mmCIF file of C-alpha atoms and ligand atoms in Angstrom:
data_model
loop_
_atom_site.group_PDB
_atom_site.id
_atom_site.type_symbol
_atom_site.label_atom_id
_atom_site.label_comp_id
_atom_site.label_asym_id
_atom_site.label_seq_id
_atom_site.Cartn_x
_atom_site.Cartn_y
_atom_site.Cartn_z
ATOM 1 C CA UNK A 11 117.406 83.964 83.317
ATOM 2 C CA UNK A 12 115.035 82.272 80.889
ATOM 3 C CA UNK A 13 113.769 78.954 82.149
ATOM 4 C CA UNK A 14 112.859 78.470 85.822
ATOM 5 C CA UNK A 15 111.781 75.248 87.519
ATOM 6 C CA UNK A 16 109.562 76.042 90.500
ATOM 7 C CA UNK A 17 109.147 72.953 92.697
ATOM 8 C CA UNK A 18 106.023 72.504 94.824
ATOM 9 C CA UNK A 19 104.145 74.979 92.628
ATOM 10 C CA UNK A 20 100.812 73.221 93.175
ATOM 11 C CA UNK A 21 100.984 73.787 96.947
ATOM 12 C CA UNK A 22 99.934 76.775 99.032
ATOM 13 C CA UNK A 23 102.897 79.170 98.758
ATOM 14 C CA UNK A 24 104.215 77.602 95.536
ATOM 15 C CA UNK A 25 100.989 78.372 93.670
ATOM 16 C CA UNK A 26 101.249 82.052 94.639
ATOM 17 C CA UNK A 27 104.892 82.141 93.521
ATOM 18 C CA UNK A 28 104.094 80.423 90.200
ATOM 19 C CA UNK A 29 101.164 82.809 89.551
ATOM 20 C CA UNK A 30 103.282 85.865 90.338
ATOM 21 C CA UNK A 31 106.178 84.774 88.095
ATOM 22 C CA UNK A 32 103.938 83.660 85.181
ATOM 23 C CA UNK A 33 102.018 86.958 85.240
ATOM 24 C CA UNK A 34 104.900 89.344 85.964
ATOM 25 C CA UNK A 35 107.533 87.826 83.691
ATOM 26 C CA UNK A 36 106.044 86.748 80.339
ATOM 27 C CA UNK A 37 109.629 86.446 79.047
ATOM 28 C CA UNK A 38 110.353 83.579 81.496
ATOM 29 C CA UNK A 39 109.457 79.975 80.819
ATOM 30 C CA UNK A 40 108.019 78.647 84.098
ATOM 31 C CA UNK A 41 107.922 74.906 84.785
ATOM 32 C CA UNK A 42 105.939 73.816 87.818
ATOM 33 C CA UNK A 43 107.406 70.520 89.090
ATOM 34 C CA UNK A 44 105.144 68.882 91.651
ATOM 35 C CA UNK A 45 104.338 65.357 92.828
ATOM 36 C CA UNK A 46 100.748 66.335 93.687
ATOM 37 C CA UNK A 47 100.711 64.887 97.192
ATOM 38 C CA UNK A 48 97.594 65.500 99.330
ATOM 39 C CA UNK A 49 98.830 69.121 99.618
ATOM 40 C CA UNK A 50 99.291 69.713 95.885
ATOM 41 C CA UNK A 51 96.294 70.775 93.860
ATOM 42 C CA UNK A 52 96.242 71.973 90.262
ATOM 43 C CA UNK A 53 92.958 73.778 90.970
ATOM 44 C CA UNK A 54 95.190 76.325 92.773
ATOM 45 C CA UNK A 55 96.469 77.418 89.357
ATOM 46 C CA UNK A 56 93.330 77.251 87.199
ATOM 47 C CA UNK A 57 93.559 80.936 86.277
ATOM 48 C CA UNK A 58 97.014 80.640 84.696
ATOM 49 C CA UNK A 59 97.101 77.020 83.460
ATOM 50 C CA UNK A 60 96.786 78.014 79.791
ATOM 51 C CA UNK A 61 99.355 80.817 79.828
ATOM 52 C CA UNK A 62 101.977 80.297 77.099
ATOM 53 C CA UNK A 63 104.903 80.707 79.532
ATOM 54 C CA UNK A 64 103.607 78.045 81.988
ATOM 55 C CA UNK A 65 103.919 74.245 82.041
ATOM 56 C CA UNK A 66 103.182 71.603 84.668
ATOM 57 C CA UNK A 67 105.369 68.513 85.091
ATOM 58 C CA UNK A 68 104.273 65.825 87.528
ATOM 59 C CA UNK A 69 107.217 64.236 89.333
ATOM 60 C CA UNK A 70 108.840 63.306 92.613
ATOM 61 C CA UNK A 71 112.003 65.140 93.686
ATOM 62 C CA UNK A 72 113.049 62.003 95.589
ATOM 63 C CA UNK A 73 113.370 60.130 92.262
ATOM 64 C CA UNK A 74 116.980 60.949 91.327
ATOM 65 C CA UNK A 75 116.888 59.419 87.845
ATOM 66 C CA UNK A 76 113.746 61.320 86.939
ATOM 67 C CA UNK A 77 115.180 64.597 88.265
ATOM 68 C CA UNK A 78 118.512 64.146 86.440
ATOM 69 C CA UNK A 79 116.698 63.394 83.163
ATOM 70 C CA UNK A 80 114.354 66.356 83.585
ATOM 71 C CA UNK A 81 117.237 68.763 84.209
ATOM 72 C CA UNK A 82 119.246 67.336 81.284
ATOM 73 C CA UNK A 83 116.254 67.719 78.945
ATOM 74 C CA UNK A 84 114.957 71.078 80.108
ATOM 75 C CA UNK A 85 118.291 72.776 80.906
ATOM 76 C CA UNK A 86 116.712 75.233 83.380
ATOM 77 C CA UNK A 87 118.628 78.400 84.278
ATOM 78 C CA UNK A 88 117.228 78.572 87.794
ATOM 79 C CA UNK A 89 115.354 76.609 90.441
ATOM 80 C CA UNK A 90 113.008 78.064 93.045
ATOM 81 C CA UNK A 91 112.567 75.190 95.455
ATOM 82 C CA UNK A 92 109.382 75.041 97.535
ATOM 83 C CA UNK A 93 108.407 71.343 97.325
ATOM 84 C CA UNK A 94 108.323 69.906 100.818
ATOM 85 C CA UNK A 95 106.364 68.016 103.382
ATOM 86 C CA UNK A 96 105.270 71.028 105.407
ATOM 87 C CA UNK A 97 103.025 70.091 108.337
ATOM 88 C CA UNK A 98 104.570 69.713 111.815
ATOM 89 C CA UNK A 99 101.816 67.372 113.098
ATOM 90 C CA UNK A 100 102.316 64.991 110.152
ATOM 91 C CA UNK A 101 106.097 65.065 110.773
ATOM 92 C CA UNK A 102 105.472 63.801 114.309
ATOM 93 C CA UNK A 103 103.568 60.804 112.890
ATOM 94 C CA UNK A 104 105.740 60.112 109.799
ATOM 95 C CA UNK A 105 109.221 61.661 110.179
ATOM 96 C CA UNK A 106 110.788 59.566 107.414
ATOM 97 C CA UNK A 107 108.577 61.124 104.710
ATOM 98 C CA UNK A 108 110.055 64.472 105.761
ATOM 99 C CA UNK A 109 113.646 63.216 105.560
ATOM 100 C CA UNK A 110 112.995 61.811 102.085
ATOM 101 C CA UNK A 111 111.311 64.826 100.467
ATOM 102 C CA UNK A 112 112.885 67.664 102.412
ATOM 103 C CA UNK A 113 116.464 66.406 102.731
ATOM 104 C CA UNK A 114 116.996 63.758 100.022
ATOM 105 C CA UNK A 115 114.749 65.593 97.527
ATOM 106 C CA UNK A 116 116.671 68.853 98.037
ATOM 107 C CA UNK A 117 120.043 67.134 97.608
ATOM 108 C CA UNK A 118 118.763 65.448 94.417
ATOM 109 C CA UNK A 119 117.844 68.855 92.989
ATOM 110 C CA UNK A 120 121.209 70.337 94.004
ATOM 111 C CA UNK A 121 123.030 67.441 92.333
ATOM 112 C CA UNK A 122 121.010 67.697 89.149
ATOM 113 C CA UNK A 123 121.598 71.462 89.032
ATOM 114 C CA UNK A 124 125.314 71.011 89.652
ATOM 115 C CA UNK A 125 125.565 68.469 86.803
ATOM 116 C CA UNK A 126 124.137 70.831 84.204
ATOM 117 C CA UNK A 127 125.417 74.165 85.576
ATOM 118 C CA UNK A 128 129.139 73.327 85.975
ATOM 119 C CA UNK A 129 131.252 76.167 84.598
ATOM 120 C CA UNK A 130 128.389 78.666 84.433
ATOM 121 C CA UNK A 131 127.292 79.146 88.029
ATOM 122 C CA UNK A 132 127.255 82.930 87.653
ATOM 123 C CA UNK A 133 124.427 82.699 85.075
ATOM 124 C CA UNK A 134 122.303 80.344 87.167
ATOM 125 C CA UNK A 135 120.599 80.342 90.577
ATOM 126 C CA UNK A 136 119.266 77.852 93.129
ATOM 127 C CA UNK A 137 116.783 79.547 95.485
ATOM 128 C CA UNK A 138 115.779 77.450 98.499
ATOM 129 C CA UNK A 139 112.600 78.486 100.331
ATOM 130 C CA UNK A 140 112.780 77.661 104.016
ATOM 131 C CA UNK A 141 111.183 78.394 107.350
ATOM 132 C CA UNK A 142 111.921 80.277 110.577
ATOM 133 C CA UNK A 143 111.216 77.030 112.460
ATOM 134 C CA UNK A 144 114.853 75.962 111.869
ATOM 135 C CA UNK A 145 115.884 78.512 114.526
ATOM 136 C CA UNK A 146 113.935 76.686 117.237
ATOM 137 C CA UNK A 147 111.911 78.568 119.809
ATOM 138 C CA UNK A 148 112.138 81.976 121.464
ATOM 139 C CA UNK A 149 111.328 82.912 125.059
ATOM 140 C CA UNK A 150 109.338 86.029 125.794
ATOM 141 C CA UNK A 151 111.758 88.424 124.077
ATOM 142 C CA UNK A 152 114.101 88.563 121.132
ATOM 143 C CA UNK A 153 113.744 87.810 117.445
ATOM 144 C CA UNK A 154 115.345 85.457 114.939
ATOM 145 C CA UNK A 155 117.998 87.161 112.804
ATOM 146 C CA UNK A 156 120.053 85.640 109.993
ATOM 147 C CA UNK A 157 122.790 85.060 112.618
ATOM 148 C CA UNK A 158 120.613 83.024 115.009
ATOM 149 C CA UNK A 159 121.960 79.476 115.419
ATOM 150 C CA UNK A 160 119.886 76.543 114.187
ATOM 151 C CA UNK A 161 118.051 74.635 116.934
ATOM 152 C CA UNK A 162 115.145 72.717 115.378
ATOM 153 C CA UNK A 163 112.762 70.742 117.595
ATOM 154 C CA UNK A 164 110.252 68.991 115.331
ATOM 155 C CA UNK A 165 111.035 66.398 112.654
ATOM 156 C CA UNK A 166 109.697 68.976 110.152
ATOM 157 C CA UNK A 167 112.045 71.756 111.264
ATOM 158 C CA UNK A 168 114.956 69.299 111.610
ATOM 159 C CA UNK A 169 114.446 68.182 108.000
ATOM 160 C CA UNK A 170 114.216 71.791 106.753
ATOM 161 C CA UNK A 171 117.373 72.643 108.748
ATOM 162 C CA UNK A 172 119.134 69.701 107.072
ATOM 163 C CA UNK A 173 118.073 70.926 103.633
ATOM 164 C CA UNK A 174 119.251 74.497 104.381
ATOM 165 C CA UNK A 175 122.675 73.151 105.439
ATOM 166 C CA UNK A 176 122.987 71.169 102.202
ATOM 167 C CA UNK A 177 122.097 74.195 100.061
ATOM 168 C CA UNK A 178 124.759 76.307 101.792
ATOM 169 C CA UNK A 179 127.260 73.431 101.606
ATOM 170 C CA UNK A 180 126.740 73.210 97.821
ATOM 171 C CA UNK A 181 127.475 76.926 97.563
ATOM 172 C CA UNK A 182 130.560 76.760 99.777
ATOM 173 C CA UNK A 183 131.931 73.481 98.367
ATOM 174 C CA UNK A 184 131.047 73.560 94.675
ATOM 175 C CA UNK A 185 130.401 77.248 94.082
ATOM 176 C CA UNK A 186 126.721 76.882 93.122
ATOM 177 C CA UNK A 187 124.887 80.242 93.198
ATOM 178 C CA UNK A 188 122.532 79.422 96.035
ATOM 179 C CA UNK A 189 120.323 81.559 98.249
ATOM 180 C CA UNK A 190 118.101 80.678 101.213
ATOM 181 C CA UNK A 191 115.210 82.575 102.755
ATOM 182 C CA UNK A 192 113.615 81.699 106.088
ATOM 183 C CA UNK A 193 110.043 82.887 106.443
ATOM 184 C CA UNK A 194 107.533 83.006 109.276
ATOM 185 C CA UNK A 195 104.008 81.451 109.212
ATOM 186 C CA UNK A 196 102.045 82.299 106.056
ATOM 187 C CA UNK A 197 98.285 82.657 105.662
ATOM 188 C CA UNK A 198 95.973 83.420 102.738
ATOM 189 C CA UNK A 199 94.099 81.757 99.891
ATOM 190 C CA UNK A 200 94.716 78.124 98.813
ATOM 191 C CA UNK A 201 96.066 77.203 102.282
ATOM 192 C CA UNK A 202 95.378 73.530 103.004
ATOM 193 C CA UNK A 203 92.937 73.225 105.953
ATOM 194 C CA UNK A 204 95.247 71.137 108.146
ATOM 195 C CA UNK A 205 97.040 74.348 109.216
ATOM 196 C CA UNK A 206 95.596 76.513 111.985
ATOM 197 C CA UNK A 207 93.871 79.383 110.117
ATOM 198 C CA UNK A 208 92.126 77.488 107.267
ATOM 199 C CA UNK A 209 91.268 74.587 109.595
ATOM 200 C CA UNK A 210 89.608 77.008 112.017
ATOM 201 C CA UNK A 211 87.727 78.793 109.185
ATOM 202 C CA UNK A 212 86.454 75.457 107.880
ATOM 203 C CA UNK A 213 85.364 74.262 111.334
ATOM 204 C CA UNK A 214 83.681 77.539 112.268
ATOM 205 C CA UNK A 215 81.791 77.487 108.964
ATOM 206 C CA UNK A 216 80.486 74.023 109.829
ATOM 207 C CA UNK A 217 79.848 74.805 113.513
ATOM 208 C CA UNK A 218 82.473 72.243 114.532
ATOM 209 C CA UNK A 219 84.831 72.601 117.545
ATOM 210 C CA UNK A 220 87.928 74.742 116.870
ATOM 211 C CA UNK A 221 90.865 72.825 118.396
ATOM 212 C CA UNK A 222 93.406 75.024 120.193
ATOM 213 C CA UNK A 223 96.506 73.167 121.367
ATOM 214 C CA UNK A 224 97.451 73.443 125.059
ATOM 215 C CA UNK A 225 96.390 76.803 126.507
ATOM 216 C CA UNK A 226 96.667 78.651 123.186
ATOM 217 C CA UNK A 227 99.649 80.630 124.496
ATOM 218 C CA UNK A 228 102.061 79.801 121.693
ATOM 219 C CA UNK A 229 103.003 82.745 119.497
ATOM 220 C CA UNK A 230 103.476 82.820 115.733
ATOM 221 C CA UNK A 231 104.492 85.720 113.430
ATOM 222 C CA UNK A 232 101.980 85.749 110.546
ATOM 223 C CA UNK A 233 102.663 86.966 107.005
ATOM 224 C CA UNK A 234 100.207 87.257 104.100
ATOM 225 C CA UNK A 235 101.245 84.698 101.468
ATOM 226 C CA UNK A 236 101.249 87.227 98.601
ATOM 227 C CA UNK A 237 103.758 89.332 100.549
ATOM 228 C CA UNK A 238 105.932 86.215 100.858
ATOM 229 C CA UNK A 239 105.680 85.589 97.098
ATOM 230 C CA UNK A 240 106.720 89.213 96.469
ATOM 231 C CA UNK A 241 109.672 88.824 98.850
ATOM 232 C CA UNK A 242 110.769 85.695 96.959
ATOM 233 C CA UNK A 243 110.569 87.648 93.682
ATOM 234 C CA UNK A 244 112.715 90.486 95.090
ATOM 235 C CA UNK A 245 115.283 88.145 96.665
ATOM 236 C CA UNK A 246 115.474 85.926 93.577
ATOM 237 C CA UNK A 247 116.264 88.925 91.385
ATOM 238 C CA UNK A 248 118.427 91.021 93.708
ATOM 239 C CA UNK A 249 120.229 88.876 96.297
ATOM 240 C CA UNK A 250 123.940 88.102 96.060
ATOM 241 C CA UNK A 251 124.976 84.455 95.727
ATOM 242 C CA UNK A 252 125.389 82.637 99.044
ATOM 243 C CA UNK A 253 123.173 84.991 101.047
ATOM 244 C CA UNK A 254 120.294 84.370 103.464
ATOM 245 C CA UNK A 255 117.274 86.572 104.160
ATOM 246 C CA UNK A 256 114.707 86.316 106.929
ATOM 247 C CA UNK A 257 111.158 87.187 105.855
ATOM 248 C CA UNK A 258 108.478 88.104 108.396
ATOM 249 C CA UNK A 259 105.528 90.305 109.084
ATOM 250 C CA UNK A 260 106.439 91.883 112.475
ATOM 251 C CA UNK A 261 103.051 90.474 113.355
ATOM 252 C CA UNK A 262 103.094 88.264 116.433
ATOM 253 C CA UNK A 263 99.869 86.694 117.656
ATOM 254 C CA UNK A 264 99.162 84.372 120.556
ATOM 255 C CA UNK A 265 97.139 81.490 119.083
ATOM 256 C CA UNK A 266 94.148 82.135 121.342
ATOM 257 C CA UNK A 267 94.058 85.854 120.441
ATOM 258 C CA UNK A 268 94.299 85.029 116.743
ATOM 259 C CA UNK A 269 91.464 82.496 116.973
ATOM 260 C CA UNK A 270 89.340 84.984 118.930
ATOM 261 C CA UNK A 271 89.853 87.613 116.188
ATOM 262 C CA UNK A 272 89.090 85.008 113.533
ATOM 263 C CA UNK A 273 85.866 84.025 115.325
ATOM 264 C CA UNK A 274 84.761 87.676 115.444
ATOM 265 C CA UNK A 275 85.577 88.087 111.717
ATOM 266 C CA UNK A 276 83.607 84.934 110.889
ATOM 267 C CA UNK A 277 80.586 86.132 112.931
ATOM 268 C CA UNK A 278 80.625 89.376 110.932
ATOM 269 C CA UNK A 279 80.978 87.683 107.545
ATOM 270 C CA UNK A 280 78.387 84.984 108.286
ATOM 271 C CA UNK A 281 75.958 87.447 109.913
ATOM 272 C CA UNK A 282 76.018 85.477 113.152
ATOM 273 C CA UNK A 283 75.364 87.205 116.493
ATOM 274 C CA UNK A 284 78.618 88.437 118.084
ATOM 275 C CA UNK A 285 80.235 85.701 120.214
ATOM 276 C CA UNK A 286 78.641 82.740 118.374
ATOM 277 C CA UNK A 287 81.834 81.340 116.796
ATOM 278 C CA UNK A 288 83.980 81.857 119.919
ATOM 279 C CA UNK A 289 81.803 79.270 121.676
ATOM 280 C CA UNK A 290 83.360 76.664 119.363
ATOM 281 C CA UNK A 291 86.877 77.187 120.795
ATOM 282 C CA UNK A 292 87.983 73.922 122.406
ATOM 283 C CA UNK A 293 91.307 73.445 124.213
ATOM 284 C CA UNK A 294 92.846 70.088 123.292
ATOM 285 C CA UNK A 295 96.013 68.117 124.161
ATOM 286 C CA UNK A 296 99.133 70.069 123.250
ATOM 287 C CA UNK A 297 101.447 69.199 120.352
ATOM 288 C CA UNK A 298 104.578 67.274 121.436
ATOM 289 C CA UNK A 299 107.663 69.534 121.460
ATOM 290 C CA UNK A 300 105.472 72.584 120.707
ATOM 291 C CA UNK A 301 107.705 75.631 120.076
ATOM 292 C CA UNK A 302 106.563 78.522 122.275
ATOM 293 C CA UNK A 303 107.303 81.555 120.137
ATOM 294 C CA UNK A 304 108.551 82.537 116.676
ATOM 295 C CA UNK A 305 109.359 86.123 115.701
ATOM 296 C CA UNK A 306 111.324 87.211 112.665
ATOM 297 C CA UNK A 307 113.589 90.211 112.340
ATOM 298 C CA UNK A 308 113.481 91.061 108.627
ATOM 299 C CA UNK A 309 115.498 94.305 108.900
ATOM 300 C CA UNK A 310 118.158 92.979 106.500
ATOM 301 C CA UNK A 311 115.558 92.395 103.764
ATOM 302 C CA UNK A 312 114.050 95.844 104.345
ATOM 303 C CA UNK A 313 117.374 97.717 104.430
ATOM 304 C CA UNK A 314 119.144 95.894 101.604
ATOM 305 C CA UNK A 315 116.316 95.074 99.182
ATOM 306 C CA UNK A 316 113.520 97.448 100.248
ATOM 307 C CA UNK A 317 110.856 94.803 100.980
ATOM 308 C CA UNK A 318 108.170 95.434 103.620
ATOM 309 C CA UNK A 319 104.775 93.727 104.102
ATOM 310 C CA UNK A 320 101.964 95.440 102.159
ATOM 311 C CA UNK A 321 98.909 94.857 104.353
ATOM 312 C CA UNK A 322 97.966 94.608 108.016
ATOM 313 C CA UNK A 323 96.963 91.308 109.597
ATOM 314 C CA UNK A 324 93.369 92.462 110.125
ATOM 315 C CA UNK A 325 93.057 93.294 106.384
ATOM 316 C CA UNK A 326 94.749 90.065 105.332
ATOM 317 C CA UNK A 327 92.627 87.927 107.633
ATOM 318 C CA UNK A 328 89.429 89.518 106.338
ATOM 319 C CA UNK A 329 90.505 88.931 102.718
ATOM 320 C CA UNK A 330 91.359 85.331 103.623
ATOM 321 C CA UNK A 331 88.011 84.649 105.305
ATOM 322 C CA UNK A 332 86.200 86.168 102.303
ATOM 323 C CA UNK A 333 88.208 83.965 99.931
ATOM 324 C CA UNK A 334 87.307 80.771 101.833
ATOM 325 C CA UNK A 335 83.638 81.718 101.970
ATOM 326 C CA UNK A 336 83.597 82.504 98.239
ATOM 327 C CA UNK A 337 85.479 79.321 97.293
ATOM 328 C CA UNK A 338 83.365 76.659 98.958
ATOM 329 C CA UNK A 339 83.915 74.230 96.100
ATOM 330 C CA UNK A 340 87.707 74.363 96.542
ATOM 331 C CA UNK A 341 87.329 73.794 100.286
ATOM 332 C CA UNK A 342 84.821 70.957 99.831
ATOM 333 C CA UNK A 343 87.102 69.246 97.281
ATOM 334 C CA UNK A 344 90.191 69.293 99.466
ATOM 335 C CA UNK A 345 88.311 68.246 102.601
ATOM 336 C CA UNK A 346 86.651 65.194 101.066
ATOM 337 C CA UNK A 347 88.187 61.691 101.039
ATOM 338 C CA UNK A 348 91.579 61.360 102.750
ATOM 339 C CA UNK A 349 91.122 64.571 104.701
ATOM 340 C CA UNK A 350 88.385 63.047 106.859
ATOM 341 C CA UNK A 351 90.639 60.117 107.727
ATOM 342 C CA UNK A 352 93.512 62.480 108.593
ATOM 343 C CA UNK A 353 91.215 64.631 110.713
ATOM 344 C CA UNK A 354 89.862 61.688 112.689
ATOM 345 C CA UNK A 355 93.330 60.283 113.404
ATOM 346 C CA UNK A 356 94.783 63.674 114.288
ATOM 347 C CA UNK A 357 92.041 65.081 116.504
ATOM 348 C CA UNK A 358 89.943 62.249 117.951
ATOM 349 C CA UNK A 359 92.492 61.329 120.624
ATOM 350 C CA UNK A 360 93.286 64.923 121.644
HETATM 351 P P1 NAD B 26 102.409 72.772 100.946
HETATM 352 O O1 NAD B 26 102.443 71.546 101.791
HETATM 353 O O2 NAD B 26 101.137 73.531 100.799
HETATM 354 O O3 NAD B 26 102.892 72.400 99.460
HETATM 355 C C1 NAD B 26 103.967 71.558 99.214
HETATM 356 C C2 NAD B 26 103.950 71.177 97.743
HETATM 357 O O4 NAD B 26 105.076 70.322 97.496
HETATM 358 C C3 NAD B 26 102.691 70.397 97.334
HETATM 359 O O5 NAD B 26 102.188 70.902 96.114
HETATM 360 C C4 NAD B 26 103.195 68.971 97.167
HETATM 361 O O6 NAD B 26 102.466 68.223 96.207
HETATM 362 C C5 NAD B 26 104.640 69.195 96.746
HETATM 363 N N1 NAD B 26 105.498 68.057 97.071
HETATM 364 C C6 NAD B 26 105.581 67.413 98.273
HETATM 365 N N2 NAD B 26 106.450 66.393 98.189
HETATM 366 C C7 NAD B 26 106.952 66.411 96.928
HETATM 367 C C8 NAD B 26 107.910 65.615 96.244
HETATM 368 N N3 NAD B 26 108.508 64.579 96.852
HETATM 369 N N4 NAD B 26 108.202 65.906 94.953
HETATM 370 C C9 NAD B 26 107.581 66.949 94.327
HETATM 371 N N5 NAD B 26 106.659 67.716 94.916
HETATM 372 C C10 NAD B 26 106.356 67.464 96.215
HETATM 373 O O7 NAD B 26 103.572 73.690 101.512
HETATM 374 P P2 NAD B 26 103.641 75.283 101.635
HETATM 375 O O8 NAD B 26 103.024 75.689 102.911
HETATM 376 O O9 NAD B 26 103.211 75.896 100.366
HETATM 377 O O10 NAD B 26 105.219 75.475 101.804
HETATM 378 C C11 NAD B 26 106.060 75.610 100.674
HETATM 379 C C12 NAD B 26 107.488 75.772 101.135
HETATM 380 O O11 NAD B 26 107.618 76.921 101.962
HETATM 381 C C13 NAD B 26 107.994 74.581 101.962
HETATM 382 O O12 NAD B 26 109.330 74.339 101.612
HETATM 383 C C14 NAD B 26 107.885 75.082 103.398
HETATM 384 O O13 NAD B 26 108.854 74.456 104.212
HETATM 385 C C15 NAD B 26 108.179 76.567 103.219
HETATM 386 N N6 NAD B 26 107.564 77.458 104.214
HETATM 387 C C16 NAD B 26 106.237 77.356 104.533
HETATM 388 C C17 NAD B 26 105.670 78.245 105.444
HETATM 389 C C18 NAD B 26 104.194 78.204 105.766
HETATM 390 O O14 NAD B 26 103.734 78.954 106.644
HETATM 391 N N7 NAD B 26 103.383 77.404 105.102
HETATM 392 C C19 NAD B 26 106.462 79.228 106.049
HETATM 393 C C20 NAD B 26 107.809 79.289 105.704
HETATM 394 C C21 NAD B 26 108.361 78.410 104.789
HETATM 395 P P1 TYD B 27 100.357 75.420 112.148
HETATM 396 O O1 TYD B 27 99.384 76.163 111.300
HETATM 397 O O2 TYD B 27 100.359 73.923 112.107
HETATM 398 O O3 TYD B 27 101.797 76.002 111.810
HETATM 399 P P2 TYD B 27 103.232 75.752 112.569
HETATM 400 O O4 TYD B 27 103.126 74.603 113.487
HETATM 401 O O5 TYD B 27 104.126 75.461 111.402
HETATM 402 O O6 TYD B 27 103.539 77.041 113.265
HETATM 403 O O7 TYD B 27 100.120 75.844 113.650
HETATM 404 C C1 TYD B 27 100.181 77.217 114.046
HETATM 405 C C2 TYD B 27 100.018 77.264 115.550
HETATM 406 O O8 TYD B 27 98.676 76.830 115.886
HETATM 407 C C3 TYD B 27 100.935 76.323 116.293
HETATM 408 O O9 TYD B 27 101.309 76.939 117.528
HETATM 409 C C4 TYD B 27 100.081 75.084 116.574
HETATM 410 C C5 TYD B 27 98.690 75.677 116.730
HETATM 411 N N1 TYD B 27 97.555 74.808 116.284
HETATM 412 C C6 TYD B 27 96.438 74.662 117.111
HETATM 413 O O10 TYD B 27 96.367 75.233 118.219
HETATM 414 N N2 TYD B 27 95.401 73.886 116.662
HETATM 415 C C7 TYD B 27 95.424 73.247 115.456
HETATM 416 O O11 TYD B 27 94.449 72.516 115.122
HETATM 417 C C8 TYD B 27 96.566 73.419 114.613
HETATM 418 C C9 TYD B 27 96.644 72.755 113.275
HETATM 419 C C10 TYD B 27 97.602 74.221 115.075
#
């Protein structure tokens, strides 16, 4: 494999994947294809932007002509596809944006890859990065395995489910070498502060209310983003064509317990008296269709490819808090302008 297009490389997880590939594989030519929506930010890649094996191309995966031309010109050997609309709350307000980017955009990439890879599928690879949310919600017990049936509830998870089905259909119908991984909730540096952990860090820092949906009883399985990027690296290089891997941290947290731990960590880091930040916790109207619990069984990935998470949640959360406190400029930049408008629309009525 020589030339890899990584889509969505200016986003949260994508930037960690791009950084890892650029640094670990100097022999690869890495092209970061990103539209730079509100969630895409080239500042996420400042440290590697001048590396000789890295290039940025601005473009929209929904634009079929542009994608076909790019693939014809660049002749990539592989695609690692992360570009997506990724926030559940935004999908409730604007579902069509999610259908366009997540479903139509993915099919455009598959078509473009198929056009240039015909006859040499065994030397190429289409890696689709997806989410555990496609499996729907769990009750109090059980975990999602690769055999769990799809049962998405939000427009976001429905659009990701649609894209996963298309990727597998292109493998089964046309023989494309395609793989899918479904990962649990990520956290870490460069996470846009519309998602729970960075939003709470930002609000606590500014002494603003920390909105917890419903009673805070929903459970998510949290994985450090650099462990996800490492899993993608291992799967990309070792998985057999047509396979699926679940990726997760065996790290379930009730939202309210997570926020309580985060508040205690923030008090410590900001030298505030114990209990100060927890006073900011505010219960607000629940999300519509809010999935109760996600938990990933990643035994297949561990047994077949040897991947396990590298750090505990407490360590990862502390590193994350430190990163946000040390990178105030990044946080201030992404929370200026449109962010304020989003925040007011999203939270004022709750
Ligand atoms: P993100 O929202 O931070 O980044 C998405 C990136 O895609 C941005 O850089 C954005 O500019 C780009 N993009 C959006 N629409 C585009 C388009 N039409 N054309 C080109 N680029 C476009 O998302 P993330 O959290 O980094 O998630 C990345 C991928 O991983 C997504 O596919 C998501 O479904 C999946 N995933 C995320 C999580 C999580 O916890 N964040 C967990 C599992 C899977
Ligand atoms: P989020 O970070 O949006 O990820 P996802 O919905 O993809 O799991 O939300 C994580 C959990 O936190 C989810 O149960 C919704 C909840 N949540 C809040 O309680 N308050 C908030 O302000 C946000 C953004 C999320």
